[in-house]
Coordinates of C-alpha atoms in Angstrom, one line a residue:
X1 CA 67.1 21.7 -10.5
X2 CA 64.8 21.8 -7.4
X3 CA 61.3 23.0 -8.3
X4 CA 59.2 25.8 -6.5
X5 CA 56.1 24.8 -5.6
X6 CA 52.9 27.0 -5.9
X7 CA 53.6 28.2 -2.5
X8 CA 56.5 29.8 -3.7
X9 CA 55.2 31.1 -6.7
X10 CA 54.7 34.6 -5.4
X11 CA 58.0 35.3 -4.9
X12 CA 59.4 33.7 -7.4
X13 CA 57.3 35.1 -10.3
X14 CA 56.8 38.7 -8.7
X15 CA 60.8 39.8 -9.2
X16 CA 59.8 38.6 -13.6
X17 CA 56.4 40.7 -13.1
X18 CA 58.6 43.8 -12.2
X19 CA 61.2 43.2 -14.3
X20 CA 58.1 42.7 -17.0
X21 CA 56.6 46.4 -15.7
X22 CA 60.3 47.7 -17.0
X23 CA 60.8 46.3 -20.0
X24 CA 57.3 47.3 -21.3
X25 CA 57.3 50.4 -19.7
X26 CA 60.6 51.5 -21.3
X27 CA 59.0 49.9 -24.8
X28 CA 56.0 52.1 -24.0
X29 CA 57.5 55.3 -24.0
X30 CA 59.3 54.7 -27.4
X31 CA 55.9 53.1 -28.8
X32 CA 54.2 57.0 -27.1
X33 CA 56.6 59.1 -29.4
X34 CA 55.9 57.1 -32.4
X35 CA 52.3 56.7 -32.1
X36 CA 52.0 60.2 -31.0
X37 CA 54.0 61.5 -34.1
X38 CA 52.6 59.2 -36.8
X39 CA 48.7 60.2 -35.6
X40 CA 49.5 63.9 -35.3
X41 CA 50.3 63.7 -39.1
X42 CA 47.4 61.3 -40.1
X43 CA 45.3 64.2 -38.4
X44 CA 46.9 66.8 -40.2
X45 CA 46.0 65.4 -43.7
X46 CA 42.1 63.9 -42.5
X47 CA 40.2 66.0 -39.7
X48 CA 38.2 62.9 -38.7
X49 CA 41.4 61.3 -37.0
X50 CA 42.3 62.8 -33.7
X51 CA 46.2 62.7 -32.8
X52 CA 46.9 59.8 -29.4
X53 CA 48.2 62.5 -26.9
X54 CA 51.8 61.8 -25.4
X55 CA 51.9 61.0 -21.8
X56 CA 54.3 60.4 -19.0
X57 CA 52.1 57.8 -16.3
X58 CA 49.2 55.7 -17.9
X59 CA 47.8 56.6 -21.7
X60 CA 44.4 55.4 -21.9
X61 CA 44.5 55.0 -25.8
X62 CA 47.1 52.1 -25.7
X63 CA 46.2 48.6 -24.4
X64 CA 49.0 46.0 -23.7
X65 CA 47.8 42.7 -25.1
X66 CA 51.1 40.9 -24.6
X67 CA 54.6 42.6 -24.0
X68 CA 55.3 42.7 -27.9
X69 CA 51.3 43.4 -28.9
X70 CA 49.9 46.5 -28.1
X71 CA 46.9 47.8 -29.5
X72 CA 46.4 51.7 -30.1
X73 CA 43.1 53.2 -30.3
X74 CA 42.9 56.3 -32.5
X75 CA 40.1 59.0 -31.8
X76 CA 37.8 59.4 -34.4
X77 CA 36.9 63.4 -34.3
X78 CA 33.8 64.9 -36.1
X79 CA 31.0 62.6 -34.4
X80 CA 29.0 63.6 -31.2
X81 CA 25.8 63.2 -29.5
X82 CA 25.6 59.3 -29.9
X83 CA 21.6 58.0 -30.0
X84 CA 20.7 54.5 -30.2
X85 CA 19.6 53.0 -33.5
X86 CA 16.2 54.9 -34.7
X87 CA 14.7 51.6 -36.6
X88 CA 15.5 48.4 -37.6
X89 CA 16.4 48.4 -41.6
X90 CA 18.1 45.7 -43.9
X91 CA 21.1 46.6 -45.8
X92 CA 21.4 45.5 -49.1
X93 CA 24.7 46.6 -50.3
X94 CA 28.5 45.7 -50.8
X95 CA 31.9 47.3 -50.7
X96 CA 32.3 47.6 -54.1
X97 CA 29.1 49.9 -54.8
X98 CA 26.5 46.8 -56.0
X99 CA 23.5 45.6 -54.8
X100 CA 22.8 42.5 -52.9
X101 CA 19.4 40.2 -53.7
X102 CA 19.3 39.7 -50.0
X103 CA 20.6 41.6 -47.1
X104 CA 23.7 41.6 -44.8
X105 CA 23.5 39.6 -41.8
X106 CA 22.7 41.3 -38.8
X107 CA 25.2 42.1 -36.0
X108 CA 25.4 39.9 -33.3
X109 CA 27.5 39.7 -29.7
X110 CA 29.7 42.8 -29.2
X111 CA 28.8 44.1 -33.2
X112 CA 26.4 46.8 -34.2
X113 CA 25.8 48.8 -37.2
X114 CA 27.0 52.6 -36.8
X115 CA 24.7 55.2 -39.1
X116 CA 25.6 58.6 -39.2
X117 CA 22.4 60.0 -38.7
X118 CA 22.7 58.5 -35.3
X119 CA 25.0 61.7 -34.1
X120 CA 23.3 65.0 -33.2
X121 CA 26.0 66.8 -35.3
X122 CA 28.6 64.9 -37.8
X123 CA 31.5 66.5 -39.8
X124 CA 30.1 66.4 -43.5
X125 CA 33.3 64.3 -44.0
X126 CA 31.5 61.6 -42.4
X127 CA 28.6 61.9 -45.3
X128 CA 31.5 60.9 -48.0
X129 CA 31.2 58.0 -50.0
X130 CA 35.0 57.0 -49.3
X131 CA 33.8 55.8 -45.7
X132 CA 29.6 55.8 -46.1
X133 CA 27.2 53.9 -48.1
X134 CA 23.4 54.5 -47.7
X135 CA 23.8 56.3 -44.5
X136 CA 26.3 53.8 -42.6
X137 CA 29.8 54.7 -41.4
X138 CA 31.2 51.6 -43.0
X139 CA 34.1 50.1 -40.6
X140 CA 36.0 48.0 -44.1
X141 CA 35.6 51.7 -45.9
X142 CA 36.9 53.9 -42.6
X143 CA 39.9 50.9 -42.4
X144 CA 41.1 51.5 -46.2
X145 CA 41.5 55.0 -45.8
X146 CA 43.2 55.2 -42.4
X147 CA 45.5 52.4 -44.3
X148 CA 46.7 55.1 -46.6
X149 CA 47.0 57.7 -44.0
X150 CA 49.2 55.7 -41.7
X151 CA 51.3 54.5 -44.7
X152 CA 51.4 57.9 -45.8
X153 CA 52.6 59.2 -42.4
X154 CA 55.5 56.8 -42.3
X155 CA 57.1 58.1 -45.3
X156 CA 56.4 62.2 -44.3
X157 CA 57.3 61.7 -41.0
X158 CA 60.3 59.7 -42.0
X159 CA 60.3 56.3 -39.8
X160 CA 60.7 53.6 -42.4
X161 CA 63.5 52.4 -40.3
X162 CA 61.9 52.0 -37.7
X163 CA 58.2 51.3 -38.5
X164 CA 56.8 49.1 -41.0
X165 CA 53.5 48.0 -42.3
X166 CA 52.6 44.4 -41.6
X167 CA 50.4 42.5 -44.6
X168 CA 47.7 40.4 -45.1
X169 CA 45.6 41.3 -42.3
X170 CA 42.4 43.0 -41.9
X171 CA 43.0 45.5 -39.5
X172 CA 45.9 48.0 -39.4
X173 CA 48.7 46.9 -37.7
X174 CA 52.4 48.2 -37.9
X175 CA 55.7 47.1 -36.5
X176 CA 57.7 49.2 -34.0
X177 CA 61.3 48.6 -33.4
X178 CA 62.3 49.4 -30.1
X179 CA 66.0 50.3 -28.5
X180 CA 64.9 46.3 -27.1
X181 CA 62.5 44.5 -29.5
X182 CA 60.0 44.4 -32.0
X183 CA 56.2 45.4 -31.0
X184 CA 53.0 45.0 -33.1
X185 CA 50.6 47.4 -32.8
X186 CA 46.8 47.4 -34.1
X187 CA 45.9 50.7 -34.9
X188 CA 42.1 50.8 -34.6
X189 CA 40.2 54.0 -35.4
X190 CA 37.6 54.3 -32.6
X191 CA 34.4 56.0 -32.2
X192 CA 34.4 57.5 -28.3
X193 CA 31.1 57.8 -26.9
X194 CA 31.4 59.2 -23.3
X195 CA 28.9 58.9 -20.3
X196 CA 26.1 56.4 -22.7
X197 CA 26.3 52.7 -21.3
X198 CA 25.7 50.5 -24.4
X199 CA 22.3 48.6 -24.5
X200 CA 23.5 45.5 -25.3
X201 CA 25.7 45.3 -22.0
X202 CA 23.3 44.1 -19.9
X203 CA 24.9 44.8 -16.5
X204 CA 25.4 44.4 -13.7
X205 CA 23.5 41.5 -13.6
X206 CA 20.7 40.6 -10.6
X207 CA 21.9 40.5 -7.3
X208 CA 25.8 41.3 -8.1
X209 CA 27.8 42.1 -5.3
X210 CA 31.2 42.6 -7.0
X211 CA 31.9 45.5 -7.6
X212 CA 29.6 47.8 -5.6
X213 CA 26.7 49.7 -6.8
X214 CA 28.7 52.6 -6.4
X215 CA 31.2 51.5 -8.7
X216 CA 29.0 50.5 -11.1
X217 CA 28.0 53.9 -11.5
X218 CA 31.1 55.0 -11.9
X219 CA 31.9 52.5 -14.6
X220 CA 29.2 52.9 -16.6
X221 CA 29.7 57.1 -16.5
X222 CA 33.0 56.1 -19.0
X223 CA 30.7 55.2 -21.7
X224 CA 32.4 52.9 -24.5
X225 CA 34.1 52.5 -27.6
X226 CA 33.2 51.5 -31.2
X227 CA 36.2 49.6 -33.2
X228 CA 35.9 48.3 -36.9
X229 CA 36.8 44.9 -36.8
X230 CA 34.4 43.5 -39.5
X231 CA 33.5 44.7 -43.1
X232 CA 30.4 46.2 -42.1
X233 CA 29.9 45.5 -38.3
X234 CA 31.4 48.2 -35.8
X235 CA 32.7 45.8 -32.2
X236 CA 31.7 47.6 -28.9
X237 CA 35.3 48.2 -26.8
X238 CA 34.8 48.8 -23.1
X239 CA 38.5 49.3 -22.5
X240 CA 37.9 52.8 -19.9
X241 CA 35.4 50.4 -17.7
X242 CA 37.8 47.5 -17.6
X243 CA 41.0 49.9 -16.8
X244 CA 38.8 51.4 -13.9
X245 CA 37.8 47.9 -12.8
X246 CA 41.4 46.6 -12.8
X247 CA 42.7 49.6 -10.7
X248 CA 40.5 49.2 -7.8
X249 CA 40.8 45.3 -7.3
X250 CA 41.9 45.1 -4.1
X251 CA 40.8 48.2 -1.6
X252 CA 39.8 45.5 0.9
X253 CA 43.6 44.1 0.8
X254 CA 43.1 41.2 -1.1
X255 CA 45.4 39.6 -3.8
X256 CA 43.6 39.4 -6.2
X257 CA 45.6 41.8 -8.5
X258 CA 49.1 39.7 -7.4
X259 CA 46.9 36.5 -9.0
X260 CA 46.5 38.0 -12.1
X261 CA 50.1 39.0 -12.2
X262 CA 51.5 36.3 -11.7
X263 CA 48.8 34.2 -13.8
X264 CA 50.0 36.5 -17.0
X265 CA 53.2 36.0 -16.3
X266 CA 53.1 32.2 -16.4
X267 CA 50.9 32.3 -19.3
X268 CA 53.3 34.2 -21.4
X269 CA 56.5 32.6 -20.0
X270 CA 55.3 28.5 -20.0
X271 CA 51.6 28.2 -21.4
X272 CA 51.3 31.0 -23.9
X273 CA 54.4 32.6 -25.0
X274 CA 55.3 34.2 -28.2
X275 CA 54.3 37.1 -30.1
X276 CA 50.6 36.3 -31.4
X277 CA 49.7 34.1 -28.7
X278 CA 46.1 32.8 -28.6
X279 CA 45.4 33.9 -25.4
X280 CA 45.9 37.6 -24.4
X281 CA 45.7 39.4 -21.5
X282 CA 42.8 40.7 -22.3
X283 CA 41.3 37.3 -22.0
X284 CA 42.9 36.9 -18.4
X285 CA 41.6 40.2 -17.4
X286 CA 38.1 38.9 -18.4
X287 CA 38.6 35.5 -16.1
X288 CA 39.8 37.2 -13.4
X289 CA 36.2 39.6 -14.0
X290 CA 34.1 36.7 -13.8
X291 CA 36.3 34.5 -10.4
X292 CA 35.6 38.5 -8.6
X293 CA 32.1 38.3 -9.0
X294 CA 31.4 34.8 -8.7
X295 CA 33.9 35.4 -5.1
X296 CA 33.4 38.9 -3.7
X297 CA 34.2 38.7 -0.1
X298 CA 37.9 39.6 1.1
X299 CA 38.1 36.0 2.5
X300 CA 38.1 34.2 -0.7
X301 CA 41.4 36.6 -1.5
X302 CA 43.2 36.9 1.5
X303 CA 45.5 33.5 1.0
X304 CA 47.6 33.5 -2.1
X305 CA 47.6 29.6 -3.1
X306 CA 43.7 29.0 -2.7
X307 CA 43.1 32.7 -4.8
X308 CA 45.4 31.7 -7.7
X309 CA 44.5 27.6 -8.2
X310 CA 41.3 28.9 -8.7
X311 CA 41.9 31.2 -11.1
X312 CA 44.0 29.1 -13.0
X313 CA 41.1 26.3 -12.9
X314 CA 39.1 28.8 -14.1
X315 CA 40.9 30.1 -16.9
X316 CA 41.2 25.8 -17.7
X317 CA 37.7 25.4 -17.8
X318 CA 37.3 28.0 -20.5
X319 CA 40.4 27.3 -22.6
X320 CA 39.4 23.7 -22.3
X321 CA 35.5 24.5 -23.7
X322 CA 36.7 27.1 -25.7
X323 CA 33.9 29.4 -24.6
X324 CA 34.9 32.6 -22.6
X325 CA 31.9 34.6 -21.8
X326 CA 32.6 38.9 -22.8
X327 CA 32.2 40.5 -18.9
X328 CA 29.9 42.9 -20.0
X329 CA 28.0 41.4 -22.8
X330 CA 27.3 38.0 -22.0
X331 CA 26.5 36.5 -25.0
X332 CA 29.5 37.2 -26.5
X333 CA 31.8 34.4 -26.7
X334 CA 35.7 35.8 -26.8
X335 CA 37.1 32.9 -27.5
X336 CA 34.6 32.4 -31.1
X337 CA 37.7 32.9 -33.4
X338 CA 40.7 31.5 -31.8
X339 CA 42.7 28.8 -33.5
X340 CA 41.0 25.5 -32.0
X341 CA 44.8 23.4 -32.2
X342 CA 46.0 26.3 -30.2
X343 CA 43.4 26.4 -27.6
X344 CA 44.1 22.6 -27.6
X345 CA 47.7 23.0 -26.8
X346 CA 47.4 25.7 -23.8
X347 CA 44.4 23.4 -22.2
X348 CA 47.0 20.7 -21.8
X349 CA 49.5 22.6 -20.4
X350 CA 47.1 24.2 -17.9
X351 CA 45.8 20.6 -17.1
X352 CA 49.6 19.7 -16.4
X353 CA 50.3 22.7 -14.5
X354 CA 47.1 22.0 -12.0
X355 CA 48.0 17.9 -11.3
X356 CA 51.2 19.3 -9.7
X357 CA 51.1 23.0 -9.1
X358 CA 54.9 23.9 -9.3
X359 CA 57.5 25.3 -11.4
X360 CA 61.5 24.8 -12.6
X361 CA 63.3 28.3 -12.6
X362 CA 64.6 29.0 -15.4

């Protein structure tokens, strides 16, 4: 069967990214009604959980890592007024209530400690002891009881047949059957603080030119997100400034947009695929951050072949080193945890893939 070089990528791969937009769109709505109905009850039995709000275009609390994993942020209510740490302290506690002979490690890259005393006004729910210890909102505390809420909320709201707890992971993550296929969601309990820029995102950075100063303002006005993703450590989420970022790529009629496409969908149909793959979109999004900076003018995006090789070089360089700068804090290395084989595996077929640029339809 004749292959199509990278030439004819475009239209070759843009008829799967539509047919992609469909299939996850029509997974989407099911996931909305599901997510919608299960965090309405979870808010019912704990105030500090905010329902995810239904809604027919884009829902900003659900993030599509890869057409079968989603991840769901769910509003945490009862905390506002957000202020920077007051002083530095060491924390000398555990989970279970003992005490430690010397501290916890600090937080580094995208983690921080969260203390309640650092909201103007907190529900004195938030003051418990089933989610605080010596003043800290403890993310491994906040996780166990959302746990029970969600698995509680399956049995009220009677989806057992259709939603399922998934094991032996950290987080919170459920699966969703769809009228199509299965999707994985992360439920993540987040801590919304609107219109503060966080002080460890150092940007933009000196002399920037992509994007403009004027929508850099507007970035940073969205504030961020705290998610618990460690035992004691809350991870800072920028997901509102990376959305806006994404759906203004192109007002100068570039393709840049139609590279990441079409990058995404090669990586989940020949490099990546499955349904935990090691590299997400998220981490696409994030190269294609970093190749719009580093080329800003409408020239370096205004012929499809030159934009995509390299963006695909770029995204081989990183896979290869295993070191994928965060866009907004720098020294935050999103690719820290991956699976190192993995990586491996998806460097080689990248390095393939750029000695001769071309494809075998399916």
């Amino acid at each position: 069967m004749k292959s199509v070089t990278v030439g004819g990528l475009e239209d070759c791969l843009l008829n799967k990214v539509d047919l992609r937009r469909q299939q996850i769109s029509q997974a989407m709505e099911e996931v909305q009604k599901v997510v919608h109905h299960l965090t309405t009850n979870i808010s019912n039995q704990d105030i500090r959980f905010q329902a995810v709000p239904y809604s027919d275009t884009y829902n900003e609390n659900i993030k599509v890592l890869a057409p079968s994993q989603f991840l769901v942020t769910v509003p945490i209510k009862g905390l506002a007024g957000y202020r920077g740490a007051r002083e530095q302290r060491w924390r000398y506690y555990t989970l279970q209530g003992t005490r430690l002979p010397c501290p916890l490690r600090d937080p580094e890259g995208l983690q921080q400690w969260l203390e309640v005393g650092q909201f103007m006004k907190s529900l004195w729910q938030w003051h418990e002891t089933d989610v605080n210890i010596d003043g800290d909102i403890v993310p491994a505390k906040v996780l166990l009881v959302f746990r029970k809420l969600v698995e509680n909320a399956i049995r009220t709201c009677h989806l057992s047949g259709k939603v399922s707890m998934l094991g032996n992971r950290s987080a919170v993550w459920i699966a969703v059957e769809t009228s199509a296929y299965q999707v994985e969601l992360e439920l993540a309990p987040a801590v919304e603080i609107p219109t503060t820029w966080s002080e460890k995102a150092r940007w933009p950075r000196c002399l920037q030119r992509w994007p403009s100063q004027e929508r850099v303002a507007c970035i940073k006005s969205f504030g961020f997100n705290l998610l618990p993703c460690s035992n004691y450590h809350w991870q800072l989420s920028f997901l509102r400034a990376e959305q806006v970022l994404l759906e203004q790529l192109d007002e100068d009629g570039g393709c840049r947009r139609k590279c990441f496409q079409v990058m995404r969908q090669l990586k989940e149909d020949v490099w990546c695929p499955g349904n935990r793959p090691v590299i997400t979109s998220h981490h696409l999004q994030t190269v294609l951050f970093w190749t719009c900076e580093k080329y800003p003018h409408f020239k370096d995006w205004k012929v499809f072949s030159k934009a995509f090789l390299r963006l695909v070089r770029k995204l081989h360089k990183c896979v290869s080193q295993h070191f994928l700068k965060h866009y907004f804090v720098r020294n935050s290395n999103l690719f820290q945890c991956t699976n190192p084989i993995e990586m491996d595996a998806v460097a080689q077929k990248l390095a393939t893939f750029l000695k001769n640029p071309q494809i075998s339809p399916p």
